[in-house]
C-alpha cells in the first residue's frame, strides 16, 4: 500500500547511505575526507581483500532483499511466479542503484544529514498515516 511505499523510499535512502553508495559516499575515491572505509581496505590484498569485497556485496544483497520483501509483503515464497517476481524486483532495485550512481554526483558532507532527515521524515509519515488510518492505509 501507500504506507509501505513511503517506508520503501525511506529504506532505499538509508540503504544507499549504509552501503556507502555514490550519492552519499564514493568508495573508489582516495580523498582523505571520504576514506573512512577505504583506509581499512588499502591495508589488505589477495584473499583478505576478496573477503572484504564479498562482505560488502553480501551486505548490499541483504539490504536489497529486505527492500524487495518490504515492497512485496504478501508473497508466500512458495510458487515459481513469486520466485521470479522476487528476483525481477531484485534486478530492478540493483539497476536503480546503478542509475542513481551514474546520474548523481556525491553529496557534500553537509547534505548527507539532510538526506537522512528526509528519509526519517518519510518513515515517520508512513507510521503516522498507518496509525491514523489503520489497516486501510496499507491496503
N, C-alpha and C. Protein backbone atom coordinates (compact mmCIF):
# COMPACT_ATOMS: atom_id res chain seq x y z
N UNK A 1 0.81 -1.18 0.00
CA UNK A 1 0.00 0.00 0.00
C UNK A 1 0.86 1.25 0.00
N UNK A 2 0.22 2.34 0.22
CA UNK A 2 0.89 3.64 0.17
C UNK A 2 1.87 3.82 1.32
N UNK A 3 1.50 3.34 2.50
CA UNK A 3 2.40 3.47 3.64
C UNK A 3 3.67 2.66 3.42
N UNK A 4 3.53 1.49 2.82
CA UNK A 4 4.71 0.68 2.52
C UNK A 4 5.58 1.33 1.46
N UNK A 5 4.95 2.06 0.54
CA UNK A 5 5.72 2.78 -0.47
C UNK A 5 6.57 3.87 0.17
N UNK A 6 5.97 4.63 1.10
CA UNK A 6 6.75 5.65 1.82
C UNK A 6 7.89 5.01 2.60
N UNK A 7 7.59 3.90 3.26
CA UNK A 7 8.61 3.21 4.03
C UNK A 7 9.71 2.65 3.13
N UNK A 8 9.35 2.18 1.94
CA UNK A 8 10.34 1.66 1.00
C UNK A 8 11.24 2.77 0.49
N UNK A 9 10.69 3.95 0.24
CA UNK A 9 11.51 5.09 -0.19
C UNK A 9 12.50 5.48 0.90
N UNK A 10 12.03 5.53 2.14
CA UNK A 10 12.92 5.86 3.26
C UNK A 10 14.01 4.80 3.41
N UNK A 11 13.63 3.54 3.30
CA UNK A 11 14.63 2.47 3.43
C UNK A 11 15.62 2.49 2.28
N UNK A 12 15.17 2.84 1.08
CA UNK A 12 16.07 2.94 -0.08
C UNK A 12 17.14 4.00 0.17
N UNK A 13 16.74 5.14 0.72
CA UNK A 13 17.72 6.19 1.01
C UNK A 13 18.69 5.76 2.10
N UNK A 14 18.18 5.09 3.13
CA UNK A 14 19.05 4.59 4.19
C UNK A 14 19.98 3.51 3.65
N UNK A 15 19.47 2.68 2.73
CA UNK A 15 20.30 1.64 2.13
C UNK A 15 21.47 2.25 1.36
N UNK A 16 21.21 3.33 0.62
CA UNK A 16 22.29 3.99 -0.10
C UNK A 16 23.34 4.54 0.87
N UNK A 17 22.88 5.09 1.99
CA UNK A 17 23.82 5.65 2.97
C UNK A 17 24.61 4.54 3.67
N UNK A 18 23.91 3.50 4.08
CA UNK A 18 24.55 2.45 4.86
C UNK A 18 25.57 1.65 4.04
N UNK A 19 25.32 1.53 2.75
CA UNK A 19 26.22 0.76 1.90
C UNK A 19 27.24 1.62 1.18
N UNK A 20 27.38 2.88 1.59
CA UNK A 20 28.39 3.80 1.05
C UNK A 20 28.30 3.92 -0.46
N UNK A 21 27.11 4.09 -0.97
CA UNK A 21 26.94 4.24 -2.40
C UNK A 21 27.15 5.70 -2.79
N UNK A 22 27.21 6.00 -4.08
CA UNK A 22 27.73 7.26 -4.60
C UNK A 22 27.02 8.53 -4.14
N UNK A 23 25.71 8.61 -4.03
CA UNK A 23 25.18 9.92 -3.61
C UNK A 23 25.66 10.34 -2.22
N UNK A 24 26.03 9.38 -1.40
CA UNK A 24 26.46 9.69 -0.04
C UNK A 24 27.98 9.59 0.10
N UNK A 25 28.54 8.52 -0.41
CA UNK A 25 29.97 8.28 -0.29
C UNK A 25 30.45 7.61 -1.57
N UNK A 26 31.69 7.84 -1.92
CA UNK A 26 32.28 7.20 -3.09
C UNK A 26 33.37 6.25 -2.61
N UNK A 27 33.11 4.94 -2.63
CA UNK A 27 34.11 4.01 -2.11
C UNK A 27 35.37 3.90 -2.96
N UNK A 28 35.36 4.43 -4.16
CA UNK A 28 36.51 4.33 -5.05
C UNK A 28 37.49 5.50 -4.91
N UNK A 29 37.14 6.51 -4.14
CA UNK A 29 37.99 7.69 -4.05
C UNK A 29 39.11 7.48 -3.04
N UNK A 30 40.15 8.27 -3.17
CA UNK A 30 41.25 8.24 -2.22
C UNK A 30 41.43 9.59 -1.55
N UNK A 31 40.37 10.39 -1.49
CA UNK A 31 40.42 11.65 -0.76
C UNK A 31 40.37 11.37 0.73
N UNK A 32 41.07 12.17 1.50
CA UNK A 32 41.18 11.90 2.94
C UNK A 32 39.84 12.00 3.65
N UNK A 33 38.98 12.93 3.23
CA UNK A 33 37.72 13.12 3.92
C UNK A 33 36.75 11.97 3.71
N UNK A 34 36.86 11.29 2.59
CA UNK A 34 35.92 10.21 2.30
C UNK A 34 36.55 8.83 2.43
N UNK A 35 37.71 8.75 3.02
CA UNK A 35 38.41 7.47 3.13
C UNK A 35 38.11 6.73 4.43
N UNK A 36 36.94 6.92 4.98
CA UNK A 36 36.62 6.28 6.26
C UNK A 36 36.71 4.76 6.13
N UNK A 37 36.06 4.22 5.12
CA UNK A 37 36.08 2.77 4.93
C UNK A 37 37.22 2.33 4.02
N UNK A 38 37.66 3.22 3.16
CA UNK A 38 38.71 2.87 2.20
C UNK A 38 40.05 2.64 2.88
N UNK A 39 40.30 3.29 4.01
CA UNK A 39 41.58 3.13 4.71
C UNK A 39 41.76 1.69 5.20
N UNK A 40 40.68 1.06 5.62
CA UNK A 40 40.77 -0.33 6.07
C UNK A 40 41.08 -1.26 4.89
N UNK A 41 40.53 -0.93 3.74
CA UNK A 41 40.70 -1.79 2.57
C UNK A 41 42.11 -1.68 2.00
N UNK A 42 42.72 -0.50 2.09
CA UNK A 42 44.04 -0.29 1.49
C UNK A 42 45.13 -1.14 2.14
N UNK A 43 44.92 -1.58 3.37
CA UNK A 43 45.92 -2.39 4.06
C UNK A 43 45.86 -3.87 3.68
N UNK A 44 44.87 -4.27 2.90
CA UNK A 44 44.68 -5.68 2.58
C UNK A 44 44.87 -5.93 1.09
N UNK A 45 45.18 -7.18 0.79
CA UNK A 45 45.28 -7.61 -0.61
C UNK A 45 45.01 -9.10 -0.67
N UNK A 46 44.83 -9.61 -1.86
CA UNK A 46 44.64 -11.03 -2.06
C UNK A 46 43.34 -11.53 -1.47
N UNK A 47 43.38 -12.69 -0.79
CA UNK A 47 42.15 -13.27 -0.25
C UNK A 47 41.48 -12.39 0.81
N UNK A 48 42.27 -11.67 1.59
CA UNK A 48 41.67 -10.79 2.60
C UNK A 48 40.85 -9.68 1.94
N UNK A 49 41.38 -9.11 0.87
CA UNK A 49 40.65 -8.07 0.14
C UNK A 49 39.40 -8.65 -0.50
N UNK A 50 39.50 -9.87 -0.99
CA UNK A 50 38.33 -10.53 -1.59
C UNK A 50 37.23 -10.74 -0.56
N UNK A 51 37.60 -11.10 0.66
CA UNK A 51 36.61 -11.29 1.73
C UNK A 51 35.94 -9.97 2.07
N UNK A 52 36.70 -8.88 2.11
CA UNK A 52 36.12 -7.57 2.40
C UNK A 52 35.14 -7.16 1.31
N UNK A 53 35.52 -7.35 0.05
CA UNK A 53 34.62 -7.00 -1.04
C UNK A 53 33.39 -7.91 -1.07
N UNK A 54 33.58 -9.18 -0.74
CA UNK A 54 32.45 -10.10 -0.69
C UNK A 54 31.49 -9.71 0.43
N UNK A 55 32.02 -9.33 1.58
CA UNK A 55 31.17 -8.91 2.69
C UNK A 55 30.38 -7.65 2.33
N UNK A 56 31.01 -6.74 1.62
CA UNK A 56 30.31 -5.53 1.18
C UNK A 56 29.19 -5.86 0.20
N UNK A 57 29.46 -6.76 -0.74
CA UNK A 57 28.44 -7.16 -1.70
C UNK A 57 27.31 -7.92 -1.02
N UNK A 58 27.65 -8.76 -0.04
CA UNK A 58 26.64 -9.51 0.69
C UNK A 58 25.76 -8.58 1.51
N UNK A 59 26.36 -7.56 2.10
CA UNK A 59 25.59 -6.58 2.86
C UNK A 59 24.60 -5.85 1.96
N UNK A 60 25.05 -5.47 0.76
CA UNK A 60 24.15 -4.81 -0.19
C UNK A 60 23.04 -5.76 -0.62
N UNK A 61 23.37 -7.04 -0.83
CA UNK A 61 22.35 -8.02 -1.20
C UNK A 61 21.30 -8.18 -0.11
N UNK A 62 21.71 -8.21 1.15
CA UNK A 62 20.76 -8.35 2.25
C UNK A 62 19.83 -7.13 2.31
N UNK A 63 20.38 -5.94 2.14
CA UNK A 63 19.56 -4.73 2.15
C UNK A 63 18.57 -4.74 0.99
N UNK A 64 19.04 -5.10 -0.21
CA UNK A 64 18.15 -5.12 -1.38
C UNK A 64 17.08 -6.20 -1.21
N UNK A 65 17.45 -7.34 -0.66
CA UNK A 65 16.49 -8.41 -0.43
C UNK A 65 15.43 -8.00 0.58
N UNK A 66 15.85 -7.31 1.63
CA UNK A 66 14.89 -6.83 2.62
C UNK A 66 13.95 -5.81 1.99
N UNK A 67 14.49 -4.92 1.16
CA UNK A 67 13.65 -3.93 0.49
C UNK A 67 12.68 -4.61 -0.48
N UNK A 68 13.12 -5.65 -1.16
CA UNK A 68 12.22 -6.37 -2.07
C UNK A 68 11.09 -7.04 -1.31
N UNK A 69 11.37 -7.62 -0.16
CA UNK A 69 10.30 -8.22 0.63
C UNK A 69 9.44 -7.17 1.31
N UNK A 70 9.97 -5.98 1.52
CA UNK A 70 9.17 -4.89 2.06
C UNK A 70 8.17 -4.39 1.02
N UNK A 71 8.60 -4.35 -0.24
CA UNK A 71 7.73 -3.88 -1.31
C UNK A 71 6.65 -4.92 -1.63
N UNK A 72 6.99 -6.18 -1.57
CA UNK A 72 6.04 -7.27 -1.86
C UNK A 72 5.83 -8.10 -0.59
N UNK A 73 5.07 -7.60 0.39
CA UNK A 73 5.00 -8.29 1.69
C UNK A 73 4.11 -9.53 1.70
N UNK A 74 3.21 -9.68 0.76
CA UNK A 74 2.24 -10.78 0.83
C UNK A 74 2.68 -12.02 0.05
N UNK A 75 3.92 -12.09 -0.30
CA UNK A 75 4.40 -13.27 -1.03
C UNK A 75 4.65 -14.41 -0.05
N UNK A 76 4.12 -15.56 -0.38
CA UNK A 76 4.30 -16.73 0.49
C UNK A 76 5.62 -17.44 0.23
N UNK A 77 6.35 -17.01 -0.78
CA UNK A 77 7.66 -17.57 -1.15
C UNK A 77 7.58 -19.06 -1.40
N UNK A 78 6.57 -19.46 -2.15
CA UNK A 78 6.45 -20.87 -2.44
C UNK A 78 6.27 -21.19 -3.90
N UNK A 79 5.67 -20.30 -4.64
CA UNK A 79 5.40 -20.60 -6.04
C UNK A 79 6.51 -20.07 -6.93
N UNK A 80 6.55 -20.60 -8.14
CA UNK A 80 7.56 -20.19 -9.10
C UNK A 80 7.36 -18.75 -9.54
N UNK A 81 6.11 -18.31 -9.64
CA UNK A 81 5.82 -16.93 -10.05
C UNK A 81 6.35 -15.95 -9.01
N UNK A 82 6.14 -16.25 -7.73
CA UNK A 82 6.64 -15.38 -6.67
C UNK A 82 8.17 -15.34 -6.67
N UNK A 83 8.79 -16.46 -6.94
CA UNK A 83 10.24 -16.54 -7.03
C UNK A 83 10.75 -15.65 -8.16
N UNK A 84 10.11 -15.73 -9.31
CA UNK A 84 10.51 -14.92 -10.46
C UNK A 84 10.27 -13.44 -10.19
N UNK A 85 9.13 -13.10 -9.60
CA UNK A 85 8.83 -11.70 -9.27
C UNK A 85 9.85 -11.15 -8.28
N UNK A 86 10.22 -11.96 -7.30
CA UNK A 86 11.21 -11.53 -6.30
C UNK A 86 12.54 -11.20 -6.97
N UNK A 87 13.02 -12.07 -7.85
CA UNK A 87 14.31 -11.81 -8.49
C UNK A 87 14.24 -10.71 -9.54
N UNK A 88 13.09 -10.51 -10.16
CA UNK A 88 12.93 -9.36 -11.05
C UNK A 88 12.98 -8.08 -10.23
N UNK A 89 12.36 -8.09 -9.05
CA UNK A 89 12.41 -6.92 -8.17
C UNK A 89 13.83 -6.67 -7.68
N UNK A 90 14.58 -7.71 -7.38
CA UNK A 90 15.99 -7.57 -7.01
C UNK A 90 16.77 -6.93 -8.16
N UNK A 91 16.51 -7.39 -9.38
CA UNK A 91 17.18 -6.83 -10.55
C UNK A 91 16.83 -5.36 -10.75
N UNK A 92 15.56 -5.01 -10.58
CA UNK A 92 15.13 -3.62 -10.75
C UNK A 92 15.79 -2.73 -9.70
N UNK A 93 15.84 -3.18 -8.46
CA UNK A 93 16.48 -2.38 -7.41
C UNK A 93 17.98 -2.23 -7.65
N UNK A 94 18.62 -3.28 -8.12
CA UNK A 94 20.05 -3.21 -8.42
C UNK A 94 20.32 -2.24 -9.56
N UNK A 95 19.51 -2.31 -10.60
CA UNK A 95 19.67 -1.37 -11.72
C UNK A 95 19.39 0.05 -11.27
N UNK A 96 18.41 0.23 -10.38
CA UNK A 96 18.11 1.59 -9.90
C UNK A 96 19.28 2.17 -9.11
N UNK A 97 19.99 1.34 -8.35
CA UNK A 97 21.18 1.82 -7.65
C UNK A 97 22.25 2.22 -8.66
N UNK A 98 22.42 1.43 -9.70
CA UNK A 98 23.38 1.77 -10.74
C UNK A 98 23.03 3.06 -11.46
N UNK A 99 21.74 3.27 -11.72
CA UNK A 99 21.31 4.51 -12.37
C UNK A 99 21.55 5.71 -11.47
N UNK A 100 21.22 5.57 -10.18
CA UNK A 100 21.46 6.67 -9.24
C UNK A 100 22.94 6.99 -9.16
N UNK A 101 23.79 5.96 -9.13
CA UNK A 101 25.23 6.20 -9.08
C UNK A 101 25.75 6.84 -10.36
N UNK A 102 25.15 6.52 -11.49
CA UNK A 102 25.61 7.08 -12.76
C UNK A 102 25.14 8.51 -12.98
N UNK A 103 23.96 8.82 -12.50
CA UNK A 103 23.35 10.13 -12.78
C UNK A 103 23.76 11.18 -11.76
N UNK A 104 23.89 10.79 -10.50
CA UNK A 104 24.13 11.77 -9.44
C UNK A 104 25.61 11.85 -9.08
N UNK A 105 25.99 13.00 -8.61
CA UNK A 105 27.33 13.18 -8.06
C UNK A 105 27.26 12.95 -6.55
N UNK A 106 28.42 12.81 -5.95
CA UNK A 106 28.45 12.60 -4.50
C UNK A 106 28.02 13.88 -3.79
N UNK A 107 27.18 13.72 -2.77
CA UNK A 107 26.74 14.87 -1.98
C UNK A 107 27.87 15.39 -1.12
N UNK A 108 27.79 16.67 -0.80
CA UNK A 108 28.72 17.23 0.18
C UNK A 108 28.35 16.67 1.55
N UNK A 109 29.32 16.70 2.46
CA UNK A 109 29.07 16.12 3.79
C UNK A 109 27.94 16.82 4.53
N UNK A 110 27.73 18.10 4.27
CA UNK A 110 26.66 18.82 4.95
C UNK A 110 25.28 18.43 4.43
N UNK A 111 25.20 17.83 3.25
CA UNK A 111 23.91 17.43 2.68
C UNK A 111 23.48 16.04 3.14
N UNK A 112 24.40 15.22 3.60
CA UNK A 112 24.06 13.85 3.99
C UNK A 112 23.11 13.81 5.19
N UNK A 113 23.32 14.60 6.25
CA UNK A 113 22.33 14.59 7.34
C UNK A 113 20.95 15.07 6.89
N UNK A 114 20.91 15.98 5.93
CA UNK A 114 19.62 16.43 5.41
C UNK A 114 18.92 15.29 4.65
N UNK A 115 19.69 14.51 3.91
CA UNK A 115 19.12 13.36 3.21
C UNK A 115 18.57 12.34 4.20
N UNK A 116 19.32 12.07 5.25
CA UNK A 116 18.86 11.12 6.25
C UNK A 116 17.68 11.66 7.05
N UNK A 117 17.65 12.96 7.30
CA UNK A 117 16.49 13.57 7.97
C UNK A 117 15.25 13.47 7.09
N UNK A 118 15.43 13.64 5.79
CA UNK A 118 14.30 13.46 4.87
C UNK A 118 13.80 12.03 4.87
N UNK A 119 14.71 11.06 4.89
CA UNK A 119 14.32 9.65 4.95
C UNK A 119 13.59 9.36 6.26
N UNK A 120 14.07 9.94 7.35
CA UNK A 120 13.40 9.76 8.64
C UNK A 120 12.01 10.37 8.62
N UNK A 121 11.87 11.55 8.01
CA UNK A 121 10.56 12.20 7.93
C UNK A 121 9.58 11.37 7.11
N UNK A 122 10.05 10.79 6.03
CA UNK A 122 9.17 9.94 5.20
C UNK A 122 8.77 8.69 5.97
N UNK A 123 9.69 8.11 6.74
CA UNK A 123 9.36 6.93 7.54
C UNK A 123 8.35 7.27 8.64
N UNK A 124 8.54 8.42 9.28
CA UNK A 124 7.59 8.85 10.31
C UNK A 124 6.22 9.12 9.69
N UNK A 125 6.20 9.72 8.50
CA UNK A 125 4.94 9.95 7.80
C UNK A 125 4.23 8.64 7.52
N UNK A 126 4.97 7.63 7.15
CA UNK A 126 4.39 6.31 6.92
C UNK A 126 3.77 5.74 8.20
N UNK A 127 4.47 5.89 9.31
CA UNK A 127 3.97 5.38 10.58
C UNK A 127 2.74 6.16 11.03
N UNK A 128 2.77 7.48 10.88
CA UNK A 128 1.64 8.32 11.29
C UNK A 128 0.41 7.99 10.45
N UNK A 129 0.58 7.88 9.14
CA UNK A 129 -0.56 7.57 8.28
C UNK A 129 -1.12 6.19 8.57
N UNK A 130 -0.26 5.25 8.90
CA UNK A 130 -0.73 3.92 9.25
C UNK A 130 -1.50 3.94 10.56
N UNK A 131 -1.03 4.72 11.54
CA UNK A 131 -1.72 4.78 12.83
C UNK A 131 -3.03 5.55 12.74
N UNK A 132 -3.09 6.56 11.87
CA UNK A 132 -4.34 7.33 11.73
C UNK A 132 -5.39 6.53 10.98
N UNK A 133 -5.00 5.98 9.84
CA UNK A 133 -5.97 5.29 9.00
C UNK A 133 -6.05 3.80 9.29
N UNK A 134 -5.22 3.30 10.15
CA UNK A 134 -5.24 1.88 10.50
C UNK A 134 -4.81 1.01 9.35
N UNK A 135 -5.37 -0.17 9.28
CA UNK A 135 -5.01 -1.11 8.24
C UNK A 135 -5.49 -0.72 6.86
N UNK A 136 -6.45 0.20 6.78
CA UNK A 136 -6.97 0.59 5.47
C UNK A 136 -5.93 1.32 4.64
N UNK A 137 -5.00 2.03 5.28
CA UNK A 137 -4.00 2.80 4.55
C UNK A 137 -2.97 1.90 3.89
N UNK A 138 -2.73 0.75 4.46
CA UNK A 138 -1.70 -0.13 3.92
C UNK A 138 -2.21 -1.04 2.82
N UNK A 139 -3.51 -1.05 2.57
CA UNK A 139 -4.06 -1.96 1.55
C UNK A 139 -4.15 -1.28 0.21
